[in-house]
């Protein structure tokens, strides 16, 4: 019990003191259960939870002033499952408001800082969870991934991040941003930690219509099997000329390590990759426009007054941040009469093409794909806040997995100019075990690399 108090005191001091990361928006109000040794996969392990996943005992703000202080009347399925496994929710982590961002600078409660360089971003939108694990505050954390929001900050903070197959993990209790893309996933200091937490939270949930009734393998032990004979596809589109030279070098070292371990490397092509960013930034804002209509001041959260209902709506939604407003306006536009077919329907056709290209490659004997997670290391705070298009390109290698619904994991592959970078393993639908095997091999082989 004293260990729980000590951890909360340490976290509170670290977050408030000079050089604080601002990783947490709230800390646990109760200590872990007295009996944390009597079973359960997590055995009283402290776990951080991204603050767009609802909990009963802590606020759920989505890092937005429109939900400041909001308390959910129910708890997310993933939170109930980690508690049932003996896990202790130590706090709720900071994020880009409603998950909309790639740097965790869009939080209404201030940006998160990267533990490796306090002047740089941790990535986003799950930057608080990634930073908390990277700083050693917690061994594992929950996040959400709509277009790379787990894998990108995992890479920039030097930890492991898993986005599962769409439908593998219940979304019940995950505050919706883009419902056809959102997935709850995990962070860990190691592949085994992240995989164990994924195993705990996975499984069918009748409360979520998108949850699939498929068996849950033993993800936590999947990394023990090796990669001999596995075919690793290397998509040429993920190694463009503009790729940072240091990241290219580290990615090639990871591929060489897999080949030395017995894997077979094969060049492949996913020609529609270049369309992924514009496709994503039509579909995701369109779904956000619909999902965020509920924040109207009439049912829950912040409410402003006005002379009539229209003015009340307008003033209430005025407290939303600039990036959230930008995406709502964009989404409303692409769904409007006269533009729906030109933009939204076209984007859905591109999405189907991207999914089809992954299916073709995996059906042609490729077991997994390997690529860089990000095109460059962590950038400086404030460097891209005035250039949304440049910011959006941070997710160029990650959005495809969300559009296709396939699983992907980011694993550290070394450092570039002193900053951590990640490599990404992508697998066919429902084959998380296979990608965990490959990621674990990379982790073992590159453990002592620079």
CSV table of C-alpha atoms in Angstrom, one decimal:
chain,number,residue,atom,x,y,z
A,1,UNK,CA,0.0,0.0,0.0
A,2,UNK,CA,2.9,2.4,0.8
A,3,UNK,CA,4.3,1.7,-2.6
A,4,UNK,CA,1.0,3.0,-4.1
A,5,UNK,CA,1.2,6.2,-2.0
A,6,UNK,CA,4.9,6.6,-2.9
A,7,UNK,CA,4.2,6.3,-6.6
A,8,UNK,CA,1.4,8.9,-6.5
A,9,UNK,CA,3.6,11.3,-4.5
A,10,UNK,CA,6.5,10.8,-7.0
A,11,UNK,CA,4.2,11.3,-10.0
A,12,UNK,CA,2.7,14.5,-8.5
A,13,UNK,CA,6.1,15.9,-7.7
A,14,UNK,CA,7.6,15.0,-11.0
A,15,UNK,CA,4.6,16.5,-12.9
A,16,UNK,CA,4.6,19.8,-10.9
A,17,UNK,CA,8.3,20.3,-10.6
A,18,UNK,CA,10.7,22.0,-13.0
A,19,UNK,CA,11.1,19.9,-16.2
A,20,UNK,CA,7.7,18.2,-15.7
A,21,UNK,CA,6.4,16.3,-18.6
A,22,UNK,CA,2.7,17.2,-18.2
A,23,UNK,CA,2.0,13.6,-19.0
A,24,UNK,CA,-0.9,13.2,-16.5
A,25,UNK,CA,-4.2,15.2,-16.3
A,26,UNK,CA,-5.4,13.4,-13.2
A,27,UNK,CA,-3.9,10.9,-10.7
A,28,UNK,CA,-5.7,8.0,-8.9
A,29,UNK,CA,-7.9,9.0,-6.0
A,30,UNK,CA,-7.7,5.5,-4.4
A,31,UNK,CA,-4.8,3.2,-3.7
A,32,UNK,CA,-4.5,-0.3,-5.4
A,33,UNK,CA,-6.6,-3.1,-3.9
A,34,UNK,CA,-5.1,-4.5,-0.7
A,35,UNK,CA,-4.9,-8.0,-2.3
A,36,UNK,CA,-2.7,-7.5,-5.3
A,37,UNK,CA,-0.9,-10.8,-5.1
A,38,UNK,CA,-3.8,-13.2,-5.3
A,39,UNK,CA,-3.9,-13.7,-9.1
A,40,UNK,CA,-4.5,-11.8,-12.2
A,41,UNK,CA,-2.0,-11.2,-15.1
A,42,UNK,CA,-1.1,-7.7,-13.9
A,43,UNK,CA,-0.8,-8.3,-10.1
A,44,UNK,CA,-1.2,-4.7,-9.0
A,45,UNK,CA,0.9,-3.2,-11.8
A,46,UNK,CA,0.3,0.5,-12.2
A,47,UNK,CA,-1.2,1.3,-15.7
A,48,UNK,CA,-1.8,4.8,-17.1
A,49,UNK,CA,-5.0,5.3,-19.2
A,50,UNK,CA,-5.4,7.9,-21.9
A,51,UNK,CA,-8.0,10.4,-20.9
A,52,UNK,CA,-10.4,9.6,-23.8
A,53,UNK,CA,-11.1,6.2,-22.2
A,54,UNK,CA,-13.9,6.5,-19.6
A,55,UNK,CA,-13.3,5.6,-15.9
A,56,UNK,CA,-15.7,5.8,-12.9
A,57,UNK,CA,-13.1,7.0,-10.4
A,58,UNK,CA,-11.4,9.7,-12.4
A,59,UNK,CA,-12.5,12.5,-14.8
A,60,UNK,CA,-12.6,11.9,-18.5
A,61,UNK,CA,-11.8,15.2,-20.2
A,62,UNK,CA,-10.4,14.2,-23.6
A,63,UNK,CA,-8.0,17.2,-22.9
A,64,UNK,CA,-10.8,19.5,-23.9
A,65,UNK,CA,-12.4,22.4,-21.9
A,66,UNK,CA,-15.8,21.2,-23.2
A,67,UNK,CA,-15.4,18.2,-20.9
A,68,UNK,CA,-13.4,19.8,-18.1
A,69,UNK,CA,-14.2,17.9,-14.9
A,70,UNK,CA,-16.6,15.5,-16.6
A,71,UNK,CA,-17.2,12.2,-14.7
A,72,UNK,CA,-18.5,9.2,-16.7
A,73,UNK,CA,-21.4,7.2,-15.3
A,74,UNK,CA,-19.9,4.0,-16.6
A,75,UNK,CA,-16.5,2.4,-17.2
A,76,UNK,CA,-14.8,1.3,-20.5
A,77,UNK,CA,-14.6,-2.4,-21.1
A,78,UNK,CA,-10.8,-2.2,-21.4
A,79,UNK,CA,-10.5,-0.6,-18.0
A,80,UNK,CA,-12.8,-3.2,-16.4
A,81,UNK,CA,-10.6,-5.9,-18.0
A,82,UNK,CA,-7.3,-4.5,-16.8
A,83,UNK,CA,-8.8,-4.0,-13.3
A,84,UNK,CA,-10.1,-7.6,-13.3
A,85,UNK,CA,-6.5,-8.7,-14.2
A,86,UNK,CA,-5.2,-7.0,-11.0
A,87,UNK,CA,-4.1,-3.8,-12.7
A,88,UNK,CA,-4.2,-0.4,-10.9
A,89,UNK,CA,-5.2,2.7,-12.9
A,90,UNK,CA,-2.7,5.1,-11.6
A,91,UNK,CA,-3.9,8.1,-13.6
A,92,UNK,CA,-5.3,9.5,-16.8
A,93,UNK,CA,-2.9,10.8,-19.4
A,94,UNK,CA,-2.7,14.0,-21.5
A,95,UNK,CA,-3.5,13.9,-25.3
A,96,UNK,CA,-4.3,16.1,-28.3
A,97,UNK,CA,-7.8,17.3,-27.7
A,98,UNK,CA,-10.2,14.4,-28.6
A,99,UNK,CA,-7.3,12.6,-30.2
A,100,UNK,CA,-6.9,15.1,-33.0
A,101,UNK,CA,-3.2,15.8,-33.4
A,102,UNK,CA,0.3,14.3,-33.9
A,103,UNK,CA,2.3,16.1,-31.2
A,104,UNK,CA,0.1,16.4,-28.0
A,105,UNK,CA,0.4,20.1,-28.4
A,106,UNK,CA,-3.3,20.5,-29.0
A,107,UNK,CA,-4.3,19.7,-25.4
A,108,UNK,CA,-6.4,22.4,-23.7
A,109,UNK,CA,-4.3,21.7,-20.6
A,110,UNK,CA,-0.8,22.3,-22.1
A,111,UNK,CA,1.6,20.2,-24.2
A,112,UNK,CA,3.4,17.1,-23.1
A,113,UNK,CA,7.2,17.1,-23.3
A,114,UNK,CA,9.4,14.3,-24.6
A,115,UNK,CA,11.3,12.6,-21.7
A,116,UNK,CA,14.4,12.4,-24.0
A,117,UNK,CA,14.4,16.1,-24.8
A,118,UNK,CA,12.1,18.4,-23.0
A,119,UNK,CA,12.1,20.9,-25.9
A,120,UNK,CA,10.7,18.3,-28.3
A,121,UNK,CA,7.2,16.7,-28.7
A,122,UNK,CA,6.4,13.2,-27.6
A,123,UNK,CA,4.2,12.6,-30.7
A,124,UNK,CA,0.5,12.3,-30.6
A,125,UNK,CA,-2.2,12.0,-29.9
A,126,UNK,CA,-1.4,9.5,-27.1
A,127,UNK,CA,1.7,11.5,-26.1
A,128,UNK,CA,0.9,11.4,-22.4
A,129,UNK,CA,0.8,7.6,-22.3
A,130,UNK,CA,4.0,7.3,-24.3
A,131,UNK,CA,5.9,9.8,-22.2
A,132,UNK,CA,4.7,8.2,-19.0
A,133,UNK,CA,6.1,4.8,-20.0
A,134,UNK,CA,9.3,6.3,-21.5
A,135,UNK,CA,10.0,8.2,-18.3
A,136,UNK,CA,9.6,5.1,-16.2
A,137,UNK,CA,6.5,6.3,-14.4
A,138,UNK,CA,4.6,3.2,-15.4
A,139,UNK,CA,5.6,0.0,-17.2
A,140,UNK,CA,2.5,0.0,-19.5
A,141,UNK,CA,-0.3,2.3,-20.6
A,142,UNK,CA,-3.4,2.3,-22.7
A,143,UNK,CA,-3.8,4.6,-25.7
A,144,UNK,CA,-6.0,4.9,-28.8
A,145,UNK,CA,-4.9,4.9,-32.4
A,146,UNK,CA,-6.9,6.5,-35.2
A,147,UNK,CA,-4.2,7.2,-37.6
A,148,UNK,CA,-1.0,6.4,-35.8
A,149,UNK,CA,-1.7,7.9,-32.3
A,150,UNK,CA,-0.1,5.0,-30.5
A,151,UNK,CA,2.7,4.0,-32.9
A,152,UNK,CA,4.0,7.5,-33.7
A,153,UNK,CA,4.5,8.6,-30.1
A,154,UNK,CA,5.9,5.2,-29.2
A,155,UNK,CA,8.5,5.7,-31.9
A,156,UNK,CA,9.4,9.2,-30.8
A,157,UNK,CA,9.6,8.3,-27.1
A,158,UNK,CA,11.5,5.0,-27.6
A,159,UNK,CA,8.9,2.6,-26.3
A,160,UNK,CA,6.7,-0.2,-27.8
A,161,UNK,CA,3.2,0.6,-29.1
A,162,UNK,CA,0.6,-1.8,-30.5
A,163,UNK,CA,-2.5,-1.0,-32.6
A,164,UNK,CA,-4.5,-4.2,-32.9
A,165,UNK,CA,-6.8,-5.4,-35.7
A,166,UNK,CA,-9.9,-3.3,-35.9
A,167,UNK,CA,-12.5,-5.3,-33.8
A,168,UNK,CA,-9.9,-7.1,-31.7
A,169,UNK,CA,-10.4,-4.8,-28.7
A,170,UNK,CA,-13.7,-3.3,-27.5
A,171,UNK,CA,-14.3,0.4,-28.2
A,172,UNK,CA,-17.0,0.6,-25.5
A,173,UNK,CA,-16.0,3.5,-23.4
A,174,UNK,CA,-13.6,5.0,-25.9
A,175,UNK,CA,-14.8,8.5,-26.7
A,176,UNK,CA,-15.4,8.5,-30.4
A,177,UNK,CA,-13.3,10.5,-32.8
A,178,UNK,CA,-13.5,8.5,-36.1
A,179,UNK,CA,-15.5,5.4,-35.3
A,180,UNK,CA,-14.4,3.3,-38.3
A,181,UNK,CA,-10.7,4.0,-37.5
A,182,UNK,CA,-10.4,4.3,-33.7
A,183,UNK,CA,-8.8,1.4,-31.8
A,184,UNK,CA,-7.7,1.0,-28.2
A,185,UNK,CA,-4.1,-0.3,-28.0
A,186,UNK,CA,-1.2,-0.6,-25.6
A,187,UNK,CA,2.2,0.8,-24.7
A,188,UNK,CA,5.0,-1.0,-22.9
A,189,UNK,CA,8.7,-0.7,-22.1
A,190,UNK,CA,9.1,-4.0,-23.9
A,191,UNK,CA,7.3,-6.0,-26.5
A,192,UNK,CA,6.3,-8.5,-23.8
A,193,UNK,CA,4.8,-5.8,-21.6
A,194,UNK,CA,2.8,-4.3,-24.4
A,195,UNK,CA,1.7,-7.7,-25.7
A,196,UNK,CA,0.6,-8.9,-22.2
A,197,UNK,CA,-1.6,-5.8,-21.7
A,198,UNK,CA,-3.1,-6.3,-25.2
A,199,UNK,CA,-3.9,-9.9,-24.3
A,200,UNK,CA,-5.7,-8.7,-21.1
A,201,UNK,CA,-7.9,-6.2,-22.8
A,202,UNK,CA,-8.7,-8.2,-26.0
A,203,UNK,CA,-11.8,-10.2,-26.6
A,204,UNK,CA,-15.4,-10.0,-27.8
A,205,UNK,CA,-17.7,-7.5,-26.1
A,206,UNK,CA,-21.5,-7.5,-26.8
A,207,UNK,CA,-21.6,-3.8,-25.9
A,208,UNK,CA,-19.6,-2.9,-29.0
A,209,UNK,CA,-21.1,-3.8,-32.3
A,210,UNK,CA,-17.7,-3.6,-34.0
A,211,UNK,CA,-16.1,-6.1,-31.6
A,212,UNK,CA,-15.3,-9.4,-33.2
A,213,UNK,CA,-15.9,-12.8,-31.6
A,214,UNK,CA,-12.5,-14.3,-32.4
A,215,UNK,CA,-10.2,-16.3,-30.1
A,216,UNK,CA,-7.5,-14.3,-28.1
A,217,UNK,CA,-4.1,-15.9,-28.4
A,218,UNK,CA,-1.4,-15.8,-25.8
A,219,UNK,CA,0.1,-12.5,-27.0
A,220,UNK,CA,2.3,-12.2,-23.9
A,221,UNK,CA,4.4,-15.3,-24.9
A,222,UNK,CA,4.3,-14.8,-28.7
A,223,UNK,CA,7.7,-13.3,-28.8
A,224,UNK,CA,9.5,-16.5,-27.9
A,225,UNK,CA,9.1,-18.3,-31.2
A,226,UNK,CA,11.6,-16.6,-33.4
A,227,UNK,CA,11.3,-15.6,-37.1
A,228,UNK,CA,13.1,-18.3,-39.0
A,229,UNK,CA,11.4,-18.9,-42.4
A,230,UNK,CA,9.0,-15.9,-42.1
A,231,UNK,CA,8.8,-13.7,-45.2
A,232,UNK,CA,9.2,-10.0,-44.3
A,233,UNK,CA,7.9,-7.6,-47.0
A,234,UNK,CA,9.7,-4.3,-47.5
A,235,UNK,CA,7.4,-1.8,-49.1
A,236,UNK,CA,9.3,0.5,-51.4
A,237,UNK,CA,6.8,3.3,-50.8
A,238,UNK,CA,7.8,3.5,-47.1
A,239,UNK,CA,11.4,4.2,-48.0
A,240,UNK,CA,11.2,7.3,-50.1
A,241,UNK,CA,14.1,9.6,-51.0
A,242,UNK,CA,12.9,12.2,-48.4
A,243,UNK,CA,13.1,9.7,-45.6
A,244,UNK,CA,15.6,10.9,-42.9
A,245,UNK,CA,18.9,9.3,-43.6
A,246,UNK,CA,19.4,8.2,-40.0
A,247,UNK,CA,16.1,6.5,-39.8
A,248,UNK,CA,16.8,4.7,-43.1
A,249,UNK,CA,20.1,3.4,-41.6
A,250,UNK,CA,18.4,2.2,-38.5
A,251,UNK,CA,15.5,0.6,-40.4
A,252,UNK,CA,18.1,-1.2,-42.7
A,253,UNK,CA,19.9,-2.4,-39.6
A,254,UNK,CA,16.6,-3.9,-38.2
A,255,UNK,CA,16.0,-5.6,-41.6
A,256,UNK,CA,19.6,-7.0,-41.5
A,257,UNK,CA,19.0,-8.3,-38.0
A,258,UNK,CA,15.8,-10.1,-39.1
A,259,UNK,CA,17.6,-11.7,-42.1
A,260,UNK,CA,20.4,-12.8,-39.7
A,261,UNK,CA,17.7,-14.5,-37.6
A,262,UNK,CA,16.5,-16.5,-40.5
A,263,UNK,CA,13.7,-14.3,-42.0
A,264,UNK,CA,13.4,-13.9,-45.7
A,265,UNK,CA,13.3,-10.3,-47.0
A,266,UNK,CA,11.2,-9.5,-50.1
A,267,UNK,CA,10.6,-6.1,-51.8
A,268,UNK,CA,6.9,-5.3,-52.3
A,269,UNK,CA,4.8,-2.4,-53.6
A,270,UNK,CA,1.8,-0.8,-52.1
A,271,UNK,CA,1.2,1.9,-54.8
A,272,UNK,CA,-1.7,3.7,-53.2
A,273,UNK,CA,0.3,4.6,-50.1
A,274,UNK,CA,0.8,8.2,-51.4
A,275,UNK,CA,-3.0,8.7,-51.3
A,276,UNK,CA,-3.3,7.6,-47.7
A,277,UNK,CA,-2.9,11.0,-46.0
A,278,UNK,CA,-5.6,12.9,-48.2
A,279,UNK,CA,-7.9,9.8,-47.9
A,280,UNK,CA,-7.5,9.8,-44.1
A,281,UNK,CA,-8.1,13.5,-43.7
A,282,UNK,CA,-11.4,13.3,-45.6
A,283,UNK,CA,-12.8,10.2,-43.8
A,284,UNK,CA,-11.6,11.0,-40.2
A,285,UNK,CA,-12.9,14.6,-40.1
A,286,UNK,CA,-16.2,13.5,-41.7
A,287,UNK,CA,-16.7,11.0,-38.9
A,288,UNK,CA,-15.5,13.5,-36.3
A,289,UNK,CA,-18.0,16.1,-37.6
A,290,UNK,CA,-20.8,13.6,-36.8
A,291,UNK,CA,-19.4,12.3,-33.5
A,292,UNK,CA,-18.7,15.7,-32.0
A,293,UNK,CA,-22.1,17.0,-32.7
A,294,UNK,CA,-23.1,15.6,-29.2
A,295,UNK,CA,-21.1,18.4,-27.5
A,296,UNK,CA,-23.9,20.9,-27.7
A,297,UNK,CA,-24.2,22.0,-24.1
A,298,UNK,CA,-27.6,20.4,-23.7
A,299,UNK,CA,-26.7,16.9,-22.4
A,300,UNK,CA,-23.3,16.9,-20.6
A,301,UNK,CA,-20.1,18.8,-20.4
A,302,UNK,CA,-19.6,22.5,-20.7
A,303,UNK,CA,-22.6,24.7,-21.3
A,304,UNK,CA,-22.6,28.4,-22.2
A,305,UNK,CA,-25.7,30.6,-22.1
A,306,UNK,CA,-27.3,32.4,-25.0
A,307,UNK,CA,-30.4,34.2,-26.0
A,308,UNK,CA,-31.6,31.1,-27.9
A,309,UNK,CA,-30.6,27.5,-28.6
A,310,UNK,CA,-28.5,28.4,-31.6
A,311,UNK,CA,-26.4,31.0,-29.6
A,312,UNK,CA,-26.0,28.5,-26.8
A,313,UNK,CA,-24.7,25.9,-29.2
A,314,UNK,CA,-22.3,28.4,-30.8
A,315,UNK,CA,-20.9,29.7,-27.5
A,316,UNK,CA,-20.6,26.2,-26.1
A,317,UNK,CA,-18.6,24.9,-29.0
A,318,UNK,CA,-16.5,28.0,-29.1
A,319,UNK,CA,-14.4,26.5,-26.3
A,320,UNK,CA,-13.2,23.8,-28.6
A,321,UNK,CA,-9.6,24.1,-29.7
A,322,UNK,CA,-8.5,25.3,-33.1
A,323,UNK,CA,-7.5,21.9,-34.4
A,324,UNK,CA,-10.8,20.3,-33.4
A,325,UNK,CA,-12.7,23.1,-35.0
A,326,UNK,CA,-10.6,22.8,-38.2
A,327,UNK,CA,-11.5,19.1,-38.5
A,328,UNK,CA,-15.2,19.6,-37.7
A,329,UNK,CA,-15.4,22.3,-40.4
A,330,UNK,CA,-13.5,20.1,-42.9
A,331,UNK,CA,-15.6,17.1,-42.1
A,332,UNK,CA,-18.9,19.0,-42.4
A,333,UNK,CA,-17.8,20.4,-45.8
A,334,UNK,CA,-16.9,17.0,-47.3
A,335,UNK,CA,-20.3,15.6,-46.2
A,336,UNK,CA,-22.3,18.5,-47.5
A,337,UNK,CA,-24.6,18.4,-50.5
A,338,UNK,CA,-22.7,18.7,-53.7
A,339,UNK,CA,-19.4,17.6,-52.2
A,340,UNK,CA,-20.2,14.2,-50.6
A,341,UNK,CA,-19.7,12.2,-53.8
A,342,UNK,CA,-16.6,14.2,-54.9
A,343,UNK,CA,-14.7,13.9,-51.6
A,344,UNK,CA,-16.2,11.4,-49.1
A,345,UNK,CA,-17.2,8.7,-51.6
A,346,UNK,CA,-13.9,9.1,-53.5
A,347,UNK,CA,-12.0,8.7,-50.2
A,348,UNK,CA,-13.9,5.5,-49.4
A,349,UNK,CA,-13.0,4.1,-52.8
A,350,UNK,CA,-9.3,4.9,-52.1
A,351,UNK,CA,-9.6,3.3,-48.7
A,352,UNK,CA,-10.9,0.1,-50.4
A,353,UNK,CA,-8.0,0.2,-52.8
A,354,UNK,CA,-5.5,0.5,-49.9
A,355,UNK,CA,-7.1,-2.4,-48.1
A,356,UNK,CA,-7.0,-4.4,-51.3
A,357,UNK,CA,-3.3,-3.8,-51.8
A,358,UNK,CA,-2.5,-5.1,-48.3
A,359,UNK,CA,-4.7,-8.2,-49.0
A,360,UNK,CA,-2.8,-8.8,-52.3
A,361,UNK,CA,0.6,-8.6,-50.7
A,362,UNK,CA,-0.3,-10.8,-47.7
A,363,UNK,CA,-2.0,-13.3,-50.0
A,364,UNK,CA,1.2,-13.6,-52.0
A,365,UNK,CA,3.2,-15.3,-49.3
A,366,UNK,CA,4.3,-12.3,-47.3
A,367,UNK,CA,3.9,-12.9,-43.5
A,368,UNK,CA,4.5,-9.3,-42.3
A,369,UNK,CA,5.7,-6.0,-43.6
A,370,UNK,CA,8.4,-3.8,-42.0
A,371,UNK,CA,8.8,-0.1,-42.4
A,372,UNK,CA,9.9,3.0,-40.5
A,373,UNK,CA,7.2,4.2,-38.1
A,374,UNK,CA,7.9,7.9,-38.7
A,375,UNK,CA,9.7,9.8,-41.4
A,376,UNK,CA,11.9,11.7,-38.9
A,377,UNK,CA,12.7,11.9,-35.2
A,378,UNK,CA,10.8,14.1,-32.7
A,379,UNK,CA,10.5,17.7,-33.8
A,380,UNK,CA,10.7,20.7,-31.5
A,381,UNK,CA,7.7,22.1,-29.6
A,382,UNK,CA,5.9,24.7,-31.6
A,383,UNK,CA,7.8,23.9,-34.8
A,384,UNK,CA,4.7,22.8,-36.8
A,385,UNK,CA,1.8,24.2,-34.9
A,386,UNK,CA,1.4,26.9,-37.7
A,387,UNK,CA,1.7,24.4,-40.5
A,388,UNK,CA,-1.1,21.8,-40.3
A,389,UNK,CA,-0.2,20.1,-43.6
A,390,UNK,CA,3.4,19.5,-42.4
A,391,UNK,CA,2.1,18.2,-39.1
A,392,UNK,CA,-0.3,15.8,-40.8
A,393,UNK,CA,2.6,14.3,-42.8
A,394,UNK,CA,4.0,13.0,-39.6
A,395,UNK,CA,1.5,10.1,-39.9
A,396,UNK,CA,2.4,9.2,-43.5
A,397,UNK,CA,3.6,5.7,-42.6
A,398,UNK,CA,0.9,4.9,-39.9
A,399,UNK,CA,-2.5,5.9,-41.3
A,400,UNK,CA,-2.6,3.1,-43.8
A,401,UNK,CA,-3.0,0.4,-41.1
A,402,UNK,CA,-6.0,2.3,-39.7
A,403,UNK,CA,-7.6,2.7,-43.2
A,404,UNK,CA,-7.1,-1.1,-43.8
A,405,UNK,CA,-7.9,-2.2,-40.3
A,406,UNK,CA,-4.8,-4.3,-40.0
A,407,UNK,CA,-2.6,-4.6,-36.8
A,408,UNK,CA,0.7,-2.9,-36.4
A,409,UNK,CA,3.4,-2.5,-33.8
A,410,UNK,CA,6.2,0.1,-33.3
A,411,UNK,CA,9.4,-1.1,-31.7
A,412,UNK,CA,12.5,0.9,-30.9
A,413,UNK,CA,15.3,0.5,-33.5
A,414,UNK,CA,17.9,2.9,-32.1
A,415,UNK,CA,18.6,6.6,-32.0
A,416,UNK,CA,19.1,9.3,-34.6
A,417,UNK,CA,20.9,12.4,-33.5
A,418,UNK,CA,20.4,11.3,-29.9
A,419,UNK,CA,16.6,10.8,-30.3
A,420,UNK,CA,14.8,7.4,-30.3
A,421,UNK,CA,13.2,6.2,-33.5
A,422,UNK,CA,10.9,3.2,-34.2
A,423,UNK,CA,10.4,0.5,-36.8
A,424,UNK,CA,6.9,-0.7,-37.7
A,425,UNK,CA,5.8,-4.3,-38.2
A,426,UNK,CA,2.4,-4.6,-40.0
A,427,UNK,CA,0.6,-8.0,-40.2
A,428,UNK,CA,-2.5,-9.4,-41.8
A,429,UNK,CA,-5.9,-9.1,-40.0
A,430,UNK,CA,-6.0,-11.1,-36.8
A,431,UNK,CA,-2.3,-12.1,-36.9
A,432,UNK,CA,-1.0,-10.0,-34.0
A,433,UNK,CA,1.0,-13.0,-32.8
A,434,UNK,CA,3.1,-13.0,-36.0
A,435,UNK,CA,4.0,-9.3,-35.8
A,436,UNK,CA,4.8,-9.6,-32.0
A,437,UNK,CA,7.2,-12.4,-32.9
A,438,UNK,CA,9.0,-10.2,-35.4
A,439,UNK,CA,9.0,-7.1,-33.1
A,440,UNK,CA,10.5,-9.2,-30.3
A,441,UNK,CA,13.3,-10.5,-32.5
A,442,UNK,CA,14.1,-6.9,-33.5
A,443,UNK,CA,14.1,-6.0,-29.8
A,444,UNK,CA,16.5,-8.8,-28.9
A,445,UNK,CA,18.9,-8.2,-31.8
A,446,UNK,CA,19.1,-4.4,-31.5
A,447,UNK,CA,19.0,-4.2,-27.7
A,448,UNK,CA,22.5,-2.8,-27.5
A,449,UNK,CA,22.6,-0.9,-30.8
A,450,UNK,CA,23.1,2.9,-30.6
